[in-house]
GROMACS .gro file of C-alpha atoms in nm:
model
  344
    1UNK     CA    1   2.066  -0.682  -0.705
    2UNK     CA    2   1.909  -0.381  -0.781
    3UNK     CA    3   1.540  -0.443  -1.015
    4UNK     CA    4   1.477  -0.188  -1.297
    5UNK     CA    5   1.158   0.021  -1.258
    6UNK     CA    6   1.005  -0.101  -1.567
    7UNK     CA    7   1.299  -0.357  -1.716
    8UNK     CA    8   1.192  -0.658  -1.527
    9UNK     CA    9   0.827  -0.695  -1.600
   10UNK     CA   10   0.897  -0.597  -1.922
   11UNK     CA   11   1.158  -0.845  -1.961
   12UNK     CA   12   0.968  -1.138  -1.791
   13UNK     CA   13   0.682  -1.069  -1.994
   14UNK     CA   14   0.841  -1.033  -2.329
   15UNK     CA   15   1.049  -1.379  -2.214
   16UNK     CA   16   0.688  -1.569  -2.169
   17UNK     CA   17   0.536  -1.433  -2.485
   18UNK     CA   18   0.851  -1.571  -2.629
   19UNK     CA   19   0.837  -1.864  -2.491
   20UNK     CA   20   0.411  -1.907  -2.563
   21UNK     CA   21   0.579  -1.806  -2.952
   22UNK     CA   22   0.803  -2.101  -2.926
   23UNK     CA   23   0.554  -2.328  -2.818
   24UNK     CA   24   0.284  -2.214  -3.063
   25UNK     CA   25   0.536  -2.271  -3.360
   26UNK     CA   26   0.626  -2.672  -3.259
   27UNK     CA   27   0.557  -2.921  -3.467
   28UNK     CA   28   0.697  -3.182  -3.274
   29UNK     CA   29   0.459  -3.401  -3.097
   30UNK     CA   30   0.704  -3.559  -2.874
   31UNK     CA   31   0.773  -3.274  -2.684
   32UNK     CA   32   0.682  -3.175  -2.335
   33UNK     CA   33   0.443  -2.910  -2.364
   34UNK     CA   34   0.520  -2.569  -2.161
   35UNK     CA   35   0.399  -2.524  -1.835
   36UNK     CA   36   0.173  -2.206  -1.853
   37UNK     CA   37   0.305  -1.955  -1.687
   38UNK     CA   38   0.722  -2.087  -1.637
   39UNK     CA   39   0.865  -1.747  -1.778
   40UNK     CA   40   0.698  -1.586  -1.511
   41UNK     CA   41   0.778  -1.780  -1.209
   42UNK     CA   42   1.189  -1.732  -1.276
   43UNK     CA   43   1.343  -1.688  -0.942
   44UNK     CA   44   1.065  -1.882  -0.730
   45UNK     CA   45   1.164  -2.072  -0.455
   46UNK     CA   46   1.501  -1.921  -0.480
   47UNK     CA   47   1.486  -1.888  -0.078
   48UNK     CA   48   1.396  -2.084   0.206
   49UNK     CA   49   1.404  -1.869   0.469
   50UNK     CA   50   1.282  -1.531   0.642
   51UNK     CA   51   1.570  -1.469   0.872
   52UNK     CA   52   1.514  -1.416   1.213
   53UNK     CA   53   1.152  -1.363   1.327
   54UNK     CA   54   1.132  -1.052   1.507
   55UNK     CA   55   0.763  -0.955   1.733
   56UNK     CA   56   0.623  -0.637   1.881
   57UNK     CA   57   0.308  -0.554   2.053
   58UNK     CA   58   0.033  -0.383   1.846
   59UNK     CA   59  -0.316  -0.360   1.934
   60UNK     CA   60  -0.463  -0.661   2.104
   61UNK     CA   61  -0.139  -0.873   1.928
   62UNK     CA   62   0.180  -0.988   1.949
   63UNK     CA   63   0.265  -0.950   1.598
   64UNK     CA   64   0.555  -1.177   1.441
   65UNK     CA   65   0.699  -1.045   1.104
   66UNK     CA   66   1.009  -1.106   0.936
   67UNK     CA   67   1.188  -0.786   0.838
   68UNK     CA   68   1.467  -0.743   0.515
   69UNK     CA   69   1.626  -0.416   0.369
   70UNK     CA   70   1.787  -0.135   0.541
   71UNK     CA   71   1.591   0.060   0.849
   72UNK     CA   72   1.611   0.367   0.643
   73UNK     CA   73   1.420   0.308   0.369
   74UNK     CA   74   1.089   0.349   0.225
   75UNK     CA   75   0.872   0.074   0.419
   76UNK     CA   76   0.684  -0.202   0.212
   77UNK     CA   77   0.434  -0.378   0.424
   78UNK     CA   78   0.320  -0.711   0.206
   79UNK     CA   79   0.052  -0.887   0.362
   80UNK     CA   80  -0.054  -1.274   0.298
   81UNK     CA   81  -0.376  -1.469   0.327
   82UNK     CA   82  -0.542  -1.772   0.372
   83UNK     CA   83  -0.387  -2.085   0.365
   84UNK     CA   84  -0.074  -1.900   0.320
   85UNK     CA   85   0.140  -1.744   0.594
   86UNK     CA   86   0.490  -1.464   0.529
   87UNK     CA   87   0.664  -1.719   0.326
   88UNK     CA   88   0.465  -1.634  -0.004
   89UNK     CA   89   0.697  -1.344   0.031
   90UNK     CA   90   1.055  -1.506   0.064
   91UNK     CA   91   1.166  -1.455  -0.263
   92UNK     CA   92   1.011  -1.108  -0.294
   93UNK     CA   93   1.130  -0.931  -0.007
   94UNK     CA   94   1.457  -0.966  -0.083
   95UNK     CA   95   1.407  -0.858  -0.437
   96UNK     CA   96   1.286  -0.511  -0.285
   97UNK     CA   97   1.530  -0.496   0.008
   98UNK     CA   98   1.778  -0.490  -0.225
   99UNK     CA   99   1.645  -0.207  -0.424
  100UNK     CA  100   1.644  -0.016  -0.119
  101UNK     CA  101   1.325  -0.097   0.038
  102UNK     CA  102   1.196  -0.178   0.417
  103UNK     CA  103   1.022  -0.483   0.330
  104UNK     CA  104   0.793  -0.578   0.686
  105UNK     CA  105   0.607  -0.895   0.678
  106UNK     CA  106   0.361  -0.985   0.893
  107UNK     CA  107   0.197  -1.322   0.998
  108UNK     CA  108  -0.179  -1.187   1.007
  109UNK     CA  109  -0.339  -1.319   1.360
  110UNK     CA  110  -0.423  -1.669   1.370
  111UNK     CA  111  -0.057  -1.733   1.184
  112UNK     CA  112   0.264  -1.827   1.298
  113UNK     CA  113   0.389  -1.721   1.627
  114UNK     CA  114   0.150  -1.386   1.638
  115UNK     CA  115  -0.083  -1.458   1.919
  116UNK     CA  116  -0.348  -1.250   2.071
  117UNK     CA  117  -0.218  -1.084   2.443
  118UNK     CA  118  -0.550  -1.156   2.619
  119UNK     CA  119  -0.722  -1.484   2.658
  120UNK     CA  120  -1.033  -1.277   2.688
  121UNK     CA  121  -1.001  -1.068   2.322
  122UNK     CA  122  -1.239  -1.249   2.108
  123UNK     CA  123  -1.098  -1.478   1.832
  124UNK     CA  124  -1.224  -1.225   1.519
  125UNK     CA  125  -1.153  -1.321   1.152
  126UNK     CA  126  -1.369  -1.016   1.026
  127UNK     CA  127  -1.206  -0.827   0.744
  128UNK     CA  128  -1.226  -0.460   0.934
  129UNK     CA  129  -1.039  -0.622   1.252
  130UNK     CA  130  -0.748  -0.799   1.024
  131UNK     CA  131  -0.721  -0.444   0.915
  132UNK     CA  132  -0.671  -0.245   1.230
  133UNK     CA  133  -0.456  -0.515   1.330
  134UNK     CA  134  -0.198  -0.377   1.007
  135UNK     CA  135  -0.272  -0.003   1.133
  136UNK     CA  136  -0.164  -0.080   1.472
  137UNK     CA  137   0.158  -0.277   1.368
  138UNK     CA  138   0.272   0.041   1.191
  139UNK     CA  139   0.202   0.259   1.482
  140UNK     CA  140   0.381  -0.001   1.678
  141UNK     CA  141   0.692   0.079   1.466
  142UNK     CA  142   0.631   0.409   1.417
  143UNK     CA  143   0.591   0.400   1.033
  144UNK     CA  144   0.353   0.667   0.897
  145UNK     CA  145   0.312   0.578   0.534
  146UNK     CA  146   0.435   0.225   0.350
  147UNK     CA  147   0.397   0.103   0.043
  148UNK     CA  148   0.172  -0.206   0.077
  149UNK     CA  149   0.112  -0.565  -0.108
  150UNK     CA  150  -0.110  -0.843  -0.065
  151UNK     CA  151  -0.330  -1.109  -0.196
  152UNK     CA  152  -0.601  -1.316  -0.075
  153UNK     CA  153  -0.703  -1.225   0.267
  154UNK     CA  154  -0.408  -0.991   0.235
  155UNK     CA  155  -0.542  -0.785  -0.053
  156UNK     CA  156  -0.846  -0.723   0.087
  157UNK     CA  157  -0.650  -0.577   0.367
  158UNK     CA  158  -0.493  -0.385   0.182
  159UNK     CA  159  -0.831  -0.202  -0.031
  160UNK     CA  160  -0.922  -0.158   0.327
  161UNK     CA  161  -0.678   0.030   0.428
  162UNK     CA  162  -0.623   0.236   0.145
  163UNK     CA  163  -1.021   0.348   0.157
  164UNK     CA  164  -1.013   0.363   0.550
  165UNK     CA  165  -0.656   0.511   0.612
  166UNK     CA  166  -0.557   0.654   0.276
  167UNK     CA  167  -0.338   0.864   0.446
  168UNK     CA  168  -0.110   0.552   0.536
  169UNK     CA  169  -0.096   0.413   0.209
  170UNK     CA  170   0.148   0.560  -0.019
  171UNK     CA  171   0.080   0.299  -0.300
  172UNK     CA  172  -0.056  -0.052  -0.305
  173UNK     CA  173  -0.058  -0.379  -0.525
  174UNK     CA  174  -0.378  -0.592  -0.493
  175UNK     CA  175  -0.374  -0.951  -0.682
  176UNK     CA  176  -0.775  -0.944  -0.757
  177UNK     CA  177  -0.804  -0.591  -0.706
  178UNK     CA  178  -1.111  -0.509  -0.529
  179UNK     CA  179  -1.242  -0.766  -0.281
  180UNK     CA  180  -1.389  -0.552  -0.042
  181UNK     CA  181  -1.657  -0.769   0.134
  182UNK     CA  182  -1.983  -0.650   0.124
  183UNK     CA  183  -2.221  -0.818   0.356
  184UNK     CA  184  -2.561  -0.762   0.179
  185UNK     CA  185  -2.358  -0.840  -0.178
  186UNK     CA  186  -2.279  -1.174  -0.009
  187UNK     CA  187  -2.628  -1.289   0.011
  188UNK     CA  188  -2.682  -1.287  -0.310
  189UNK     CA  189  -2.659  -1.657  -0.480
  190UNK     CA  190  -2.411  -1.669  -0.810
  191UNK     CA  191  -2.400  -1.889  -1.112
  192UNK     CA  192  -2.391  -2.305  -1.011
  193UNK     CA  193  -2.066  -2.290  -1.129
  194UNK     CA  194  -1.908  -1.957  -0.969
  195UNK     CA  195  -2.068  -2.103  -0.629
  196UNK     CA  196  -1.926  -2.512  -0.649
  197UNK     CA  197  -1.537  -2.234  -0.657
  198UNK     CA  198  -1.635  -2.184  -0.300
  199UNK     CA  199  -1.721  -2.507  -0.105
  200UNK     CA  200  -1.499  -2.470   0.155
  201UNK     CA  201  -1.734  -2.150   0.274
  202UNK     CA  202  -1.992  -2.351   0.247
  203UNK     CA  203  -1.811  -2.615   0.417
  204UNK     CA  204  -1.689  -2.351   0.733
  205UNK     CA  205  -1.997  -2.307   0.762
  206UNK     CA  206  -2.129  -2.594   0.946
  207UNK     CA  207  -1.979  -2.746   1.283
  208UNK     CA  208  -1.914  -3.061   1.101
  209UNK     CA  209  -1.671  -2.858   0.877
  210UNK     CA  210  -1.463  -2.689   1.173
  211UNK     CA  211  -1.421  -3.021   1.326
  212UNK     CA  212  -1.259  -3.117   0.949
  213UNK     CA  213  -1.048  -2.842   0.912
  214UNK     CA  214  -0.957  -2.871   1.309
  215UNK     CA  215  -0.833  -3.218   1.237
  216UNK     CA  216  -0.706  -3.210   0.897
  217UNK     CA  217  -0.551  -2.842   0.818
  218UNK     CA  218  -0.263  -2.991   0.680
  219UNK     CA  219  -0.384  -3.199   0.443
  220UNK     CA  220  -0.703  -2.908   0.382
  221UNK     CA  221  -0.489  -2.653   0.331
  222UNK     CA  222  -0.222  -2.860   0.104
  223UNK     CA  223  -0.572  -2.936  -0.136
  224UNK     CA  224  -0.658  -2.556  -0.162
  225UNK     CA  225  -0.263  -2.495  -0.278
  226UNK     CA  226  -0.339  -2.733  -0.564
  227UNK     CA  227  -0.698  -2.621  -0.661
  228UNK     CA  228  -0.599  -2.206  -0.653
  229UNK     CA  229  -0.246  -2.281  -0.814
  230UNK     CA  230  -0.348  -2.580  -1.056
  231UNK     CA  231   0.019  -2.508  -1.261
  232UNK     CA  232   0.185  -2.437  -0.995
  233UNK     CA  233   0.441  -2.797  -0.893
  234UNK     CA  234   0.547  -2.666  -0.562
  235UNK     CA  235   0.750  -2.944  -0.346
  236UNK     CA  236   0.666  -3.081   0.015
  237UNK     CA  237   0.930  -2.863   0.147
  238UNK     CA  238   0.756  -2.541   0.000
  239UNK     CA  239   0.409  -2.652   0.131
  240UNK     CA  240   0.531  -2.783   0.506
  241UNK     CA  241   0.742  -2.440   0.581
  242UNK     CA  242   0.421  -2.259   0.594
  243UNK     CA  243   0.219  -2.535   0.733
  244UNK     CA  244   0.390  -2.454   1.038
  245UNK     CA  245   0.214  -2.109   1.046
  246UNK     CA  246  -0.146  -2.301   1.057
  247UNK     CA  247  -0.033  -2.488   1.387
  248UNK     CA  248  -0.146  -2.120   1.581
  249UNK     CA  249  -0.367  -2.221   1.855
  250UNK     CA  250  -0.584  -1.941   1.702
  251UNK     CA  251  -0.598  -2.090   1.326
  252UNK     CA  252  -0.903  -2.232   1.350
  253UNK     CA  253  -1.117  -1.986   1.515
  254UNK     CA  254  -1.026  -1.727   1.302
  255UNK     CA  255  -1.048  -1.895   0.948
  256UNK     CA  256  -1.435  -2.008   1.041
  257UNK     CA  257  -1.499  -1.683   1.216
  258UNK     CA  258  -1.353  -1.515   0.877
  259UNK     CA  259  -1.589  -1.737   0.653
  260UNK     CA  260  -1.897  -1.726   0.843
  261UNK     CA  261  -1.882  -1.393   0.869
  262UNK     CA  262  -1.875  -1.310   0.567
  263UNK     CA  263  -2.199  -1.503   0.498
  264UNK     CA  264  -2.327  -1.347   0.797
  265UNK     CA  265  -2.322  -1.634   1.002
  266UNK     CA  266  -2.115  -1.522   1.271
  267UNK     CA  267  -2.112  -1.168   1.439
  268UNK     CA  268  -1.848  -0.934   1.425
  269UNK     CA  269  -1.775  -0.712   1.737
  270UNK     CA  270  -1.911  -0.336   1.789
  271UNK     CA  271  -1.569  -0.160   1.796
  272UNK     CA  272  -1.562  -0.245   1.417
  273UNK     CA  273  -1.893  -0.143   1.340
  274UNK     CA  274  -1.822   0.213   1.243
  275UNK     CA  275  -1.540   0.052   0.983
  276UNK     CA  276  -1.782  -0.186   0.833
  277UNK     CA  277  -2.043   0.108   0.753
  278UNK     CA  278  -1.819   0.292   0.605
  279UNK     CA  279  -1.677  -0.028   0.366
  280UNK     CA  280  -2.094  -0.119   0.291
  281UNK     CA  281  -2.104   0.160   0.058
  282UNK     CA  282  -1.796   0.036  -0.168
  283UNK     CA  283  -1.568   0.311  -0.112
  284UNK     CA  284  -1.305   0.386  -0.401
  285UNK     CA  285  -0.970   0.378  -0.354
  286UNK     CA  286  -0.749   0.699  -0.459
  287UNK     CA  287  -0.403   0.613  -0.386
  288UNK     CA  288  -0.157   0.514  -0.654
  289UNK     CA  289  -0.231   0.122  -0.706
  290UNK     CA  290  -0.155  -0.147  -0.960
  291UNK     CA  291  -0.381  -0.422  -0.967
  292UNK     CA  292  -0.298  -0.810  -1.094
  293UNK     CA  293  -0.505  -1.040  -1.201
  294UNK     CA  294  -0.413  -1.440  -1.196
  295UNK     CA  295  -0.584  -1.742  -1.369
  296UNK     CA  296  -0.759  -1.824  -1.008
  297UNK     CA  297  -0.954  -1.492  -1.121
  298UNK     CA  298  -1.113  -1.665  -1.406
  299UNK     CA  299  -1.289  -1.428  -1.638
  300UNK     CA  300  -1.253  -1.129  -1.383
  301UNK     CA  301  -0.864  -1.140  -1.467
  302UNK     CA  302  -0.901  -0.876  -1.712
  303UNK     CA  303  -0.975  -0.612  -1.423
  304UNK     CA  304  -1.257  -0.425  -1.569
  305UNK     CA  305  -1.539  -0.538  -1.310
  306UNK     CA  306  -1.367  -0.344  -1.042
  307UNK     CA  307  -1.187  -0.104  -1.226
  308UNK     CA  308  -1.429   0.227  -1.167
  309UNK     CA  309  -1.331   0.173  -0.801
  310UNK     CA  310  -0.988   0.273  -0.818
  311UNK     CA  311  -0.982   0.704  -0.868
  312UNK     CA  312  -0.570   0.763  -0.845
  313UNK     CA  313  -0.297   0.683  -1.033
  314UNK     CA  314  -0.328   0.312  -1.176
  315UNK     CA  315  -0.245  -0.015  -1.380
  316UNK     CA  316  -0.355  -0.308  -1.385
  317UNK     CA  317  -0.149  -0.639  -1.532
  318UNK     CA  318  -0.252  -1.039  -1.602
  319UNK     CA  319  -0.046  -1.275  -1.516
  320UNK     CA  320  -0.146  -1.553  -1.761
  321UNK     CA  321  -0.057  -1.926  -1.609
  322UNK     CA  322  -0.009  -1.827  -1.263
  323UNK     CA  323  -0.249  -1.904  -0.962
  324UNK     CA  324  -0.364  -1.747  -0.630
  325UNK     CA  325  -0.037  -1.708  -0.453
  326UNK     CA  326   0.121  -1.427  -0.719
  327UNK     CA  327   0.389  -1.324  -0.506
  328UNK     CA  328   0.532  -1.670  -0.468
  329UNK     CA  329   0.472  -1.815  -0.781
  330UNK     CA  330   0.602  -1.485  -0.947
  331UNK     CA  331   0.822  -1.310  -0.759
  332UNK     CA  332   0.972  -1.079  -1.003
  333UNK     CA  333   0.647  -0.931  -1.178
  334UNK     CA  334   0.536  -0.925  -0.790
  335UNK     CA  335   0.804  -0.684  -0.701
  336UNK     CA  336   0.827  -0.487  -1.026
  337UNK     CA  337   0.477  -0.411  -0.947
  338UNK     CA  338   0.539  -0.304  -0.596
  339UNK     CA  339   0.817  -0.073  -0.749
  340UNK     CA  340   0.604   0.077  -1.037
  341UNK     CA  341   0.319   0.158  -0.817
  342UNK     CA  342   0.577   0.356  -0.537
  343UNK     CA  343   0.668   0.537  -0.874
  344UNK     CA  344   0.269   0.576  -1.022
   0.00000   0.00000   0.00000
């Protein structure tokens, strides 16, 4: 299979504006109405599997990844986030591997089978330390420049690098576009409503809250999949594949540390410090980027609050119906945009 630069967004997106026509023109009161977003999602869940796991020591990890598409060509490095884990990319990677692509995906630490190779390194969920994590699985495999992808946790991983190490970015797609934390931004209170979106922060942020989340990630993490992806009718099977990923010994640790740092409840560690300066002052990003914006984006989905921050090459799309997890929930527009931005 071999995707068309521009033909398959073009084609999914002209097939959902059909299909919204269709809807908008029924009279007939008996039927079903559409689910938003179903031209989109064609081709999701179309594989259960990442092939065989492969690991490699990089930095102060063991980092597991799955791996798809031929040695030789251009890597893609797609990153995931939280509660998520490399399956969000099991229908995409193949997409791009068979376009010609090195598609490398990661299970970020506190994942899957990635584990940390000292007892002693300290369980760190900051965003700078996810980061250097990615830049030392690349040098691990010797790969200079990729193409990279993410959402969630994974997004912001992405902006990161591309501002920190735009010299190892060759393009990027972020869902949300620029989530850069800022710690000073993050003390500022929003709107009732825009705050009750983030309980579960609120919730990390008290002991009684890790003990939850300790003792009930499945069932936690299962009732963020509905809330981010309200349209979204993934089955058990779906959900329990990457539950496996939150059964790390490290899962815990690094979600709270993740959240409370962010609220500056939690300290990150001095070797980071120098990174964190730098991404205080909301540095643009000038590589060639696409960004997407999803209905868990509310009225940020139109990309213009962030859009001064990108300086290269870029686009931005809206992926009307579709929730948090873009790459699983769309996989095509997902890797068209990956494809478009390596050609931006």
């Amino acid at each position: 299979m071999n995707i068309n630069r521009r033909g398959l967004f073009t084609g999914v997106m002209a097939a959902g504006l059909a299909a919204a026509s269709l809807t908008a023109c029924s009279t007939d009161s008996g039927s079903a109405p559409a689910v938003p977003g179903a031209a989109l999602r064609a081709g999701s869940g179309a594989n259960t599997g990442l092939g065989p796991i492969k690991k490699i020591d990089a930095g102060v990890l063991n980092v597991a990844y799955a791996e798809f598409g031929p040695a030789t060509g251009q890597p893609v490095i797609l990153l995931h986030g939280w509660p998520y884990d490399a399956y969000s990319y099991a229908d995409v990677a193949p997409l791009l591997a068979a376009s010609g692509y090195r598609v490398l995906v990661p299970f970020l630490r506190g994942y899957g089978q990635t584990t940390f190779l000292s007892a002693q390194t300290v369980r760190n969920g900051q965003q700078s330390a996810i980061a250097r994590d990615i830049v030392d699985f690349m040098d691990a495999l010797h790969i200079d420049r990729a193409v990279f992808g993410g959402f969630d946790w994974g997004a912001r991983t992405v902006d990161i690098i591309a501002a920190l190490w735009p010299e190892r970015v060759k393009a990027m797609v972020a869902v949300s576009g620029y989530i850069i934390t800022q710690q000073a931004a993050q003390q500022q209170p929003l709107p009732p409503e825009a705050e009750l979106g983030w309980w579960y922060q609120y919730y990390f942020a008290t002991e009684r809250g890790r003990l939850g989340y300790e003792r009930n990630r499945h069932d936690f993490n299962r009732l963020i999949w509905h809330r981010a992806s309200p349209a979204w009718n993934f089955d058990d099977a779906t959900y329990d594949r990457t539950a496996a990923a939150f059964d790390n010994p490290d899962q815990v640790d690094i979600v709270i540390s993740n959240y409370r740092w962010r609220l500056s409840l939690a300290p990150g560690e001095p070797r980071y410090d120098a990174y964190e300066q730098r991404l205080a002052t909301g540095p643009a990003i000038s590589v060639p980027a696409i960004t997407i914006g999803s209905d868990f984006d509310g009225a940020a989905k139109d990309g213009k609050g962030y859009r001064g921050k990108f300086t290269g090459p870029y686009q931005h799309r809206v992926l009307d119906g579709i929730g948090h997890n873009v790459p699983q929930e769309a996989p095509h527009p997902f890797a068209q945009a990956i494809i478009d931005a390596d050609h931006l």
